[in-house]
Short mmCIF file of C-alpha atoms (C1' of nucleotides) in Angstrom, two decimals:
data_model
loop_
_atom_site.label_atom_id
_atom_site.label_comp_id
_atom_site.label_asym_id
_atom_site.label_seq_id
_atom_site.Cartn_x
_atom_site.Cartn_y
_atom_site.Cartn_z
CA MET A 9 96.88 76.02 124.36
CA ALA A 10 95.26 75.10 127.29
CA GLU A 11 92.61 73.65 125.43
CA PRO A 12 91.79 70.03 125.66
CA GLN A 13 91.92 67.91 122.92
CA THR A 14 88.83 67.33 122.18
CA ARG A 15 89.12 68.11 118.41
CA THR A 16 86.72 66.11 116.01
CA ARG A 17 87.60 66.12 112.34
CA ILE A 18 84.72 68.66 111.73
CA GLN A 19 86.50 70.83 115.16
CA LYS A 20 89.72 70.67 113.03
CA LYS A 21 89.35 71.31 110.28
CA ASN A 22 87.08 74.49 110.48
CA ARG A 23 89.39 75.58 113.16
CA THR A 24 91.76 74.95 110.30
CA THR A 25 89.28 77.49 107.46
CA ILE A 26 89.08 79.59 110.14
CA LEU A 27 92.66 80.37 110.83
CA ASP A 28 93.62 80.48 107.44
CA ALA A 29 91.02 83.28 106.22
CA ALA A 30 92.00 85.06 109.38
CA LEU A 31 95.64 85.42 108.53
CA ASP A 32 94.42 85.96 105.03
CA VAL A 33 92.32 89.01 106.13
CA PHE A 34 94.83 89.91 109.91
CA SER A 35 98.07 89.92 107.38
CA GLN A 36 96.47 92.60 104.57
CA PHE A 37 94.62 95.28 107.53
CA GLY A 38 95.50 94.46 111.29
CA PHE A 39 93.42 93.99 113.54
CA ARG A 40 91.75 96.58 113.73
CA GLY A 41 91.34 97.03 109.84
CA SER A 42 90.35 93.65 110.02
CA THR A 43 86.25 92.13 110.25
CA LEU A 44 84.55 89.26 111.23
CA ASP A 45 82.67 88.80 107.92
CA GLN A 46 84.44 89.40 106.36
CA ILE A 47 86.68 86.31 108.08
CA ALA A 48 83.80 84.67 107.79
CA LYS A 49 83.65 85.25 104.24
CA ALA A 50 86.82 84.04 102.90
CA ALA A 51 86.56 81.54 105.30
CA GLY A 52 83.06 80.51 103.72
CA LEU A 53 80.86 79.97 106.83
CA SER A 54 78.77 82.24 108.75
CA LYS A 55 79.68 84.69 111.96
CA PRO A 56 77.68 83.03 114.28
CA ASN A 57 79.59 79.73 113.19
CA LEU A 58 83.01 81.28 113.59
CA LEU A 59 82.11 82.44 116.90
CA TYR A 60 81.25 78.85 117.74
CA TYR A 61 84.34 77.42 116.73
CA PHE A 62 86.05 80.77 118.61
CA PRO A 63 84.67 82.68 121.70
CA SER A 64 85.83 86.42 120.18
CA LYS A 65 87.50 88.20 117.68
CA GLU A 66 90.48 88.69 119.99
CA ALA A 67 90.73 84.96 120.05
CA ILE A 68 91.74 84.07 116.81
CA HIS A 69 94.47 86.94 116.37
CA VAL A 70 95.38 85.74 119.69
CA GLU A 71 95.72 81.99 118.38
CA LEU A 72 97.36 83.60 115.06
CA LEU A 73 100.20 84.96 117.20
CA SER A 74 100.87 82.36 119.06
CA CYS A 75 101.20 79.83 116.89
CA LEU A 76 103.08 82.60 114.66
CA MET A 77 105.77 83.31 117.54
CA ASP A 78 107.59 79.58 117.66
CA THR A 79 107.98 78.57 114.12
CA TRP A 80 109.32 82.22 113.50
CA LEU A 81 111.68 81.39 115.62
CA ASP A 82 112.45 78.10 113.98
CA PRO A 83 115.44 79.40 111.17
CA LEU A 84 117.20 80.70 113.93
CA ARG A 85 116.98 78.42 116.71
CA ASP A 86 118.90 76.05 114.47
CA LEU A 87 122.40 79.05 114.27
CA ASP A 88 124.88 75.75 115.80
CA PRO A 89 127.28 77.44 117.78
CA ASN A 90 129.52 74.51 117.04
CA GLY A 91 129.31 74.94 113.60
CA GLU A 92 131.28 76.49 110.78
CA PRO A 93 130.65 80.33 111.51
CA ARG A 94 130.38 82.05 107.89
CA ASP A 95 128.13 78.65 106.39
CA GLU A 96 126.02 78.83 109.58
CA ILE A 97 125.28 83.19 109.50
CA LEU A 98 124.83 82.70 105.35
CA ALA A 99 122.10 79.42 106.03
CA TYR A 100 120.25 81.79 108.34
CA VAL A 101 120.06 83.88 105.45
CA ARG A 102 118.75 81.36 103.45
CA ARG A 103 116.59 80.11 105.21
CA LYS A 104 114.48 83.55 106.83
CA LEU A 105 114.52 84.45 103.79
CA GLU A 106 112.55 81.19 102.07
CA MET A 107 110.37 81.96 105.40
CA SER A 108 109.14 85.56 103.26
CA ARG A 109 108.83 83.46 100.63
CA ASN A 110 106.73 80.50 101.58
CA PHE A 111 104.31 82.44 104.41
CA PRO A 112 104.57 85.69 103.73
CA ARG A 113 101.31 86.54 105.58
CA GLU A 114 102.88 85.44 108.97
CA SER A 115 105.97 87.62 108.11
CA ARG A 116 103.03 90.53 108.08
CA LEU A 117 100.89 89.91 110.81
CA PHE A 118 104.04 89.29 112.06
CA ALA A 119 104.71 93.81 111.13
CA ASN A 120 101.56 95.02 111.36
CA GLU A 121 101.68 93.69 115.01
CA ILE A 122 104.54 95.00 115.25
CA LEU A 123 103.72 98.56 113.97
CA GLN A 124 100.92 98.59 116.16
CA GLY A 125 102.97 98.55 118.61
CA ALA A 126 102.93 94.81 119.47
CA PRO A 127 100.03 95.14 121.75
CA ARG A 128 99.41 91.68 121.33
CA ILE A 129 102.98 90.62 121.45
CA MET A 130 105.15 92.30 123.53
CA ASP A 131 104.92 90.05 126.51
CA ALA A 132 106.68 87.03 123.63
CA ILE A 133 109.17 89.67 122.88
CA LYS A 134 110.57 90.25 125.85
CA GLY A 135 110.86 86.69 126.64
CA GLU A 136 111.15 83.83 124.07
CA LEU A 137 112.44 86.67 121.14
CA LYS A 138 114.26 88.06 123.10
CA GLU A 139 115.99 85.27 125.14
CA LEU A 140 116.97 83.66 121.96
CA THR A 141 118.48 86.58 120.68
CA ASP A 142 120.05 86.88 123.73
CA GLU A 143 121.57 83.57 123.67
CA LYS A 144 122.82 83.67 119.67
CA ALA A 145 123.40 86.83 119.84
CA ALA A 146 126.33 85.45 122.35
CA VAL A 147 127.59 82.92 120.06
CA ILE A 148 127.52 85.14 117.46
CA GLN A 149 130.03 87.51 119.70
CA GLY A 150 131.36 84.35 120.17
CA TRP A 151 133.12 83.36 117.27
CA MET A 152 133.57 87.39 116.73
CA ASP A 153 136.31 87.43 119.26
CA ALA A 154 137.23 84.10 118.49
CA GLY A 155 138.34 85.83 114.82
CA LYS A 156 136.39 83.35 112.80
CA ILE A 157 134.32 85.88 111.44
CA ALA A 158 134.81 90.03 111.47
CA PRO A 159 134.09 91.67 114.68
CA SER A 160 130.67 94.10 113.83
CA HIS A 161 127.38 94.45 116.06
CA PRO A 162 125.45 91.23 116.91
CA TYR A 163 122.28 91.95 117.92
CA HIS A 164 122.39 95.11 114.64
CA LEU A 165 123.30 91.73 113.09
CA LEU A 166 120.29 89.81 114.32
CA PHE A 167 118.69 92.96 112.90
CA SER A 168 119.27 93.43 109.53
CA ILE A 169 119.11 89.67 108.60
CA TRP A 170 115.95 90.45 110.12
CA SER A 171 114.84 93.22 107.92
CA LEU A 172 116.41 92.57 104.98
CA THR A 173 114.99 88.95 104.31
CA GLN A 174 111.24 90.41 105.83
CA HIS A 175 111.51 93.24 103.93
CA TYR A 176 110.76 91.15 100.84
CA ALA A 177 108.18 89.20 102.28
CA ASP A 178 106.31 92.82 103.60
CA PHE A 179 107.38 95.29 100.60
CA ASP A 180 106.71 92.05 98.40
CA VAL A 181 104.22 94.85 96.62
CA GLN A 182 106.42 97.15 96.86
CA VAL A 183 109.99 95.35 95.38
CA ARG A 184 107.97 93.93 92.73
CA ALA A 185 106.47 97.02 90.80
CA VAL A 186 109.80 99.32 90.86
CA LEU A 187 111.63 96.18 89.47
CA GLY A 188 109.06 96.59 86.73
CA ASP A 189 106.28 93.83 85.14
CA GLU A 190 109.01 91.94 83.08
CA GLY A 191 111.58 91.10 86.50
CA GLY A 192 110.13 87.76 87.35
CA ASP A 193 110.29 86.87 90.91
CA PRO A 194 112.91 88.86 92.94
CA PHE A 195 113.94 86.19 95.34
CA PRO A 196 116.24 84.00 93.00
CA ALA A 197 118.01 87.75 92.88
CA ALA A 198 117.74 88.52 96.53
CA GLU A 199 119.23 85.64 97.70
CA GLN A 200 122.45 85.78 95.67
CA TYR A 201 122.15 89.70 96.85
CA LEU A 202 122.14 88.76 100.03
CA GLU A 203 124.93 86.48 99.70
CA THR A 204 127.19 88.89 98.80
CA LEU A 205 126.20 91.19 101.27
CA PHE A 206 126.94 89.27 104.51
CA SER A 207 130.18 87.17 102.69
CA LYS A 208 131.41 90.47 102.64
CA LEU A 209 130.37 91.58 105.63
CA LEU A 210 131.24 88.23 107.80
CA ALA A 211 135.02 87.57 105.40
CA VAL A 212 137.75 88.64 107.86
CA MET B 205 96.96 120.38 94.17
CA ALA B 206 93.91 121.47 92.63
CA GLU B 207 92.25 123.52 96.02
CA PRO B 208 92.59 126.47 95.53
CA GLN B 209 95.01 128.46 98.28
CA THR B 210 93.04 131.11 99.44
CA ARG B 211 93.44 129.53 103.62
CA THR B 212 93.36 131.35 106.27
CA ARG B 213 94.70 130.90 109.37
CA ILE B 214 92.88 129.28 111.59
CA GLN B 215 92.56 127.05 108.65
CA LYS B 216 96.12 126.25 108.17
CA LYS B 217 96.40 125.93 111.92
CA ASN B 218 93.65 123.54 111.82
CA ARG B 219 94.31 121.66 108.68
CA THR B 220 97.75 121.43 109.93
CA THR B 221 96.71 120.16 113.61
CA ILE B 222 94.48 117.64 112.00
CA LEU B 223 97.15 116.04 109.42
CA ASP B 224 99.43 115.31 112.41
CA ALA B 225 96.91 113.88 114.25
CA ALA B 226 95.70 111.72 111.66
CA LEU B 227 100.08 111.13 111.29
CA ASP B 228 99.63 109.25 114.78
CA VAL B 229 96.21 107.80 114.32
CA PHE B 230 96.66 105.95 110.56
CA SER B 231 100.40 105.05 110.77
CA GLN B 232 99.74 102.60 114.36
CA PHE B 233 96.15 101.09 113.19
CA GLY B 234 96.19 101.85 109.07
CA PHE B 235 93.46 102.77 106.95
CA ARG B 236 90.21 100.77 108.33
CA GLY B 237 92.05 100.12 111.52
CA SER B 238 92.07 104.59 112.48
CA THR B 239 88.35 106.22 112.98
CA LEU B 240 87.25 109.91 113.04
CA ASP B 241 86.20 110.04 116.40
CA GLN B 242 89.88 108.79 117.34
CA ILE B 243 91.83 111.37 115.41
CA ALA B 244 89.13 113.97 115.94
CA LYS B 245 90.37 113.48 120.02
CA ALA B 246 93.86 113.56 119.24
CA ALA B 247 93.80 116.98 117.19
CA GLY B 248 91.24 118.72 120.20
CA LEU B 249 88.67 119.18 117.41
CA SER B 250 84.87 118.00 117.18
CA LYS B 251 84.54 115.04 114.21
CA PRO B 252 81.69 117.73 112.45
CA ASN B 253 84.97 119.81 112.33
CA LEU B 254 87.22 117.47 111.00
CA LEU B 255 84.81 117.24 107.89
CA TYR B 256 84.64 120.88 108.04
CA TYR B 257 87.99 120.91 106.56
CA PHE B 258 88.43 117.42 104.70
CA PRO B 259 85.70 116.18 103.19
CA SER B 260 86.17 112.49 104.32
CA LYS B 261 88.57 110.33 106.18
CA GLU B 262 89.69 109.22 102.58
CA ALA B 263 90.71 112.32 101.67
CA ILE B 264 93.04 113.51 105.52
CA HIS B 265 94.69 109.47 104.17
CA VAL B 266 95.74 110.67 100.64
CA GLU B 267 96.52 114.15 101.18
CA LEU B 268 98.71 112.55 104.08
CA LEU B 269 99.91 110.21 101.53
CA SER B 270 101.06 112.32 99.23
CA CYS B 271 102.70 115.22 100.93
CA LEU B 272 104.94 111.96 102.42
CA MET B 273 105.73 110.11 99.20
CA ASP B 274 107.74 113.81 98.11
CA THR B 275 109.84 113.86 101.08
CA TRP B 276 110.22 110.12 101.40
CA LEU B 277 112.15 110.18 97.99
CA ASP B 278 114.34 113.12 98.81
CA PRO B 279 117.46 111.82 100.84
CA LEU B 280 117.49 109.03 96.79
CA ARG B 281 116.56 112.47 94.35
CA ASP B 282 120.42 114.38 96.15
CA LEU B 283 122.13 111.14 95.49
CA ASP B 284 124.39 113.04 92.96
CA PRO B 285 125.94 111.30 90.10
CA ASN B 286 128.90 112.96 89.92
CA GLY B 287 130.18 112.52 93.38
CA GLU B 288 132.60 110.12 95.11
CA PRO B 289 131.17 107.01 94.72
CA ARG B 290 131.39 104.93 97.91
CA ASP B 291 131.07 108.48 99.60
CA GLU B 292 127.50 108.56 98.08
CA ILE B 293 125.67 106.04 98.64
CA LEU B 294 127.26 105.63 101.95
CA ALA B 295 125.54 109.66 102.79
CA TYR B 296 123.10 108.06 100.44
CA VAL B 297 122.18 105.76 104.01
CA ARG B 298 122.68 108.27 106.55
CA ARG B 299 120.38 110.69 105.34
CA LYS B 300 117.22 107.68 105.30
CA LEU B 301 118.39 106.84 108.21
CA GLU B 302 118.28 110.05 109.61
CA MET B 303 114.60 110.09 108.49
CA SER B 304 113.82 106.40 110.10
CA ARG B 305 114.74 108.99 113.35
CA ASN B 306 112.85 111.69 112.74
CA PHE B 307 110.28 110.58 110.84
CA PRO B 308 109.02 107.72 112.30
CA ARG B 309 105.78 108.04 112.52
CA GLU B 310 105.76 109.32 108.33
CA SER B 311 107.65 106.20 107.95
CA ARG B 312 105.20 103.58 109.44
CA LEU B 313 102.36 104.81 107.53
CA PHE B 314 104.09 103.87 104.00
CA ALA B 315 105.03 100.78 105.94
CA ASN B 316 101.23 100.35 106.60
CA GLU B 317 99.98 101.33 103.30
CA ILE B 318 102.15 98.73 101.36
CA LEU B 319 100.94 96.35 103.59
CA GLN B 320 97.57 96.28 103.00
CA GLY B 321 98.65 96.40 98.86
CA ALA B 322 99.57 99.71 98.40
CA PRO B 323 95.83 100.48 97.53
CA ARG B 324 96.12 104.15 97.32
CA ILE B 325 99.45 104.67 96.59
CA MET B 326 100.54 101.89 93.66
CA ASP B 327 100.40 104.80 90.93
CA ALA B 328 103.09 106.40 92.43
CA ILE B 329 105.15 103.68 93.24
CA LYS B 330 104.71 102.56 89.54
CA GLY B 331 105.58 106.44 89.01
CA GLU B 332 107.90 108.60 90.52
CA LEU B 333 109.11 105.99 93.04
CA LYS B 334 109.95 103.83 90.36
CA GLU B 335 111.39 106.29 87.82
CA LEU B 336 113.46 107.86 90.62
CA THR B 337 114.74 104.25 91.58
CA ASP B 338 115.25 103.40 88.06
CA GLU B 339 117.35 106.23 86.88
CA LYS B 340 119.53 105.89 90.08
CA ALA B 341 120.10 101.82 89.45
CA ALA B 342 121.26 102.96 86.20
CA VAL B 343 124.22 105.31 87.95
CA ILE B 344 125.10 103.04 90.87
CA GLN B 345 124.59 100.53 87.37
CA GLY B 346 127.69 102.89 86.08
CA TRP B 347 129.66 103.44 88.59
CA MET B 348 130.09 99.43 89.26
CA ASP B 349 130.79 99.08 85.50
CA ALA B 350 133.45 102.10 85.50
CA GLY B 351 135.05 99.67 88.64
CA LYS B 352 134.32 102.56 91.19
CA ILE B 353 132.82 99.90 93.46
CA ALA B 354 132.06 96.50 93.61
CA PRO B 355 129.59 95.00 91.94
CA SER B 356 126.46 94.21 93.00
CA HIS B 357 122.63 93.83 91.84
CA PRO B 358 122.16 97.97 91.84
CA TYR B 359 118.08 97.43 92.50
CA HIS B 360 118.53 95.13 96.02
CA LEU B 361 121.38 97.71 96.34
CA LEU B 362 118.78 100.27 97.17
CA PHE B 363 115.61 97.68 98.51
CA SER B 364 118.76 97.32 101.21
CA ILE B 365 119.15 100.03 102.10
CA TRP B 366 114.88 101.52 102.13
CA SER B 367 114.72 97.64 104.22
CA LEU B 368 117.54 98.74 106.55
CA THR B 369 116.78 102.05 107.85
CA GLN B 370 113.13 101.81 107.84
CA HIS B 371 113.59 99.10 110.01
CA TYR B 372 114.62 101.26 112.57
CA ALA B 373 111.52 103.26 112.59
CA ASP B 374 108.66 100.20 111.74
CA PHE B 375 110.43 98.19 114.00
CA ASP B 376 111.30 100.61 116.84
CA VAL B 377 109.60 98.61 119.34
CA GLN B 378 111.70 94.90 118.33
CA VAL B 379 114.59 96.68 118.42
CA ARG B 380 114.50 98.02 121.90
CA ALA B 381 112.67 95.39 123.34
CA VAL B 382 115.41 93.09 122.37
CA LEU B 383 117.93 95.73 123.46
CA GLY B 384 116.58 95.59 126.88
CA ASP B 385 115.68 98.83 128.96
CA GLU B 386 119.66 99.88 129.45
CA GLY B 387 120.39 99.43 125.81
CA GLY B 388 119.71 103.03 125.01
CA ASP B 389 119.14 104.72 122.00
CA PRO B 390 119.50 102.03 119.30
CA PHE B 391 120.38 104.97 116.53
CA PRO B 392 124.27 105.66 116.98
CA ALA B 393 125.13 101.75 117.27
CA ALA B 394 122.75 101.11 113.96
CA GLU B 395 124.92 104.39 112.08
CA GLN B 396 128.21 102.99 112.65
CA TYR B 397 127.04 98.75 111.38
CA LEU B 398 125.73 100.06 108.32
CA GLU B 399 128.71 102.21 107.68
CA THR B 400 130.71 99.20 108.11
CA LEU B 401 127.81 96.56 106.32
CA PHE B 402 128.05 98.80 102.97
CA SER B 403 131.53 99.99 102.95
CA LYS B 404 132.86 96.33 102.78
CA LEU B 405 130.04 95.73 99.83
CA LEU B 406 131.13 97.80 97.77
CA ALA B 407 135.19 98.40 98.58
CA VAL B 408 136.57 96.58 95.12
"C1'" DC C 204 76.47 148.52 116.08
"C1'" DG C 205 74.78 145.38 112.16
"C1'" DT C 206 75.97 142.98 108.90
"C1'" DG C 207 78.62 139.32 106.38
"C1'" DC C 208 80.68 135.76 106.26
"C1'" DT C 209 83.97 131.86 108.72
"C1'" DT C 210 83.99 128.08 111.61
"C1'" DC C 211 81.58 125.03 115.56
"C1'" DT C 212 78.74 122.23 117.44
"C1'" DG C 213 74.92 119.31 119.25
"C1'" DA C 214 71.46 115.79 116.91
"C1'" DC C 215 70.99 113.10 113.79
"C1'" DC C 216 70.78 109.05 110.64
"C1'" DA C 217 71.94 104.77 108.27
"C1'" DA C 218 74.95 101.25 107.82
"C1'" DT C 219 79.01 98.18 109.50
"C1'" DT C 220 80.49 96.97 114.04
"C1'" DG C 221 81.56 92.32 117.58
"C1'" DG C 222 78.76 89.19 120.02
"C1'" DT C 223 74.13 86.57 121.03
"C1'" DC C 224 70.38 83.50 121.49
"C1'" DA C 225 67.15 79.90 120.50
"C1'" DA C 226 66.01 76.88 117.46
"C1'" DA C 227 66.97 74.40 113.25
"C1'" DA C 228 70.01 70.97 110.87
"C1'" DC C 229 72.85 67.18 110.71
"C1'" DA C 230 75.90 63.14 112.71
"C1'" DA C 231 76.00 58.78 115.78
"C1'" DT C 232 75.01 55.86 118.19
"C1'" DC C 233 71.74 52.64 119.47
"C1'" DG D 36 63.49 54.79 113.37
"C1'" DA D 37 64.17 57.60 118.74
"C1'" DT D 38 67.85 59.32 120.79
"C1'" DT D 39 71.16 62.31 121.99
"C1'" DG D 40 75.32 65.17 121.57
"C1'" DT D 41 77.34 68.42 118.11
"C1'" DT D 42 77.38 71.78 114.25
"C1'" DT D 43 74.69 75.55 111.71
"C1'" DT D 44 71.83 80.09 111.29
"C1'" DG D 45 68.16 83.43 110.87
"C1'" DA D 46 67.53 86.94 113.76
"C1'" DC D 47 68.32 89.95 116.63
"C1'" DC D 48 71.45 93.29 119.44
"C1'" DA D 49 73.72 97.24 121.36
"C1'" DA D 50 78.05 99.96 120.92
"C1'" DT D 51 80.54 102.35 116.44
"C1'" DT D 52 80.95 103.89 112.04
"C1'" DG D 53 81.67 107.59 108.34
"C1'" DG D 54 78.81 111.99 107.38
"C1'" DT D 55 74.83 115.01 106.71
"C1'" DC D 56 72.81 119.48 108.63
"C1'" DA D 57 70.64 123.42 110.67
"C1'" DG D 58 71.90 127.04 112.93
"C1'" DA D 59 74.40 128.69 116.87
"C1'" DA D 60 79.41 130.98 117.96
"C1'" DG D 61 83.25 133.72 116.31
"C1'" DC D 62 85.43 137.06 113.55
"C1'" DA D 63 86.25 141.39 111.40
"C1'" DC D 64 84.85 145.05 108.63
"C1'" DG D 65 81.96 149.12 107.77
#
DNA sequence: CGTGCTTCTGACCAATTGGTCAAAACAATC
DNA sequence: GATTGTTTTGACCAATTGGTCAGAAGCACG
């Protein structure tokens, strides 16, 4: 954020390495359950070296979260008020599911933070996230009022999209365990199921 | 489990107190993020006294989880193969949402454990949970084959019920933050939304 | 009251925690 | 090769961790 941009390539490389390792650890054990030694080991660096690049454990976590919130909201930002309502919402579901597939660690990091009461991210939730949600909920409400899609609760519609898509990242081990060993990749079936679900919900 | 049932009333009371306090702490910070001191303080007991009633931190956690899995599956057990398909599934959704409302800590404890890869509960997931899910998925598949409800993927249908209902416990702070201060209790609107969603999905 | 059992605690322990620091190793420029 | 700045580390620190233990306090029952 406010840091000067005087980064050598070594700095860039090591900061990236550290953040990646920290994402591994934090997303699995949460903030308090993770240790600097764990992160250092995962990054292949010594603990004092970590603290050469970041001032503290908390700073690493904060950096991860603030990077996360931006990319996390991107799929929703792309919901186009001028697009075809049904297609827009279904495409949003698809983008969000794709994020769960490609960035499960980020999803779990977020889930961990919310589970703990969002102590380090509440500002962004009540700020950026709420504003964007309000805006898009209004768009959806407009579509409903215009009879373009079936009426339902726009906020809970968005909640349900978040919940259903993130579930396949956050509860991945449960999904795979229940589907069994020869279940294969659960995502294609998930995508088809979610498309059916929301198609029927939105059909006028 | 294997413990003898020689519990005095003091033992019963204190074990209950400890488990309740531990549920508070574990459900928020996960296993590794929680400390015995925290739990002791929450329970109003000294740390050595905790360890008089439970042999270790892990033992408390295991006790909580094994108690949890049973009650957690109850709503699904009650899904009656001989009932009216649509009503049975909608009633299951309602029961599960009720559990999220009444036992949010239990839901978060479970979520925390799954997020960490379910190290202490994988047996129960691949055992009890999978068996019950297989059984009920077969029932639902039967209903679909008989044309009683619209065809869709029975396992992902169950996943979606878990995901949507538990979301209101696990992501409670996010839901309330987005809905705003005068949003009030989110559960009535959630119940109505979910009823609409699944009614439309199941309608033939 | 006294005896025996249950309940509880302060003091303690070794290991781990997040974090510091001086000095060493490295890299780049002249 | 000398000089300067960057990067890395081993040794260390105070605080916290899960857990132990001897004994004190409470309790029930003859």
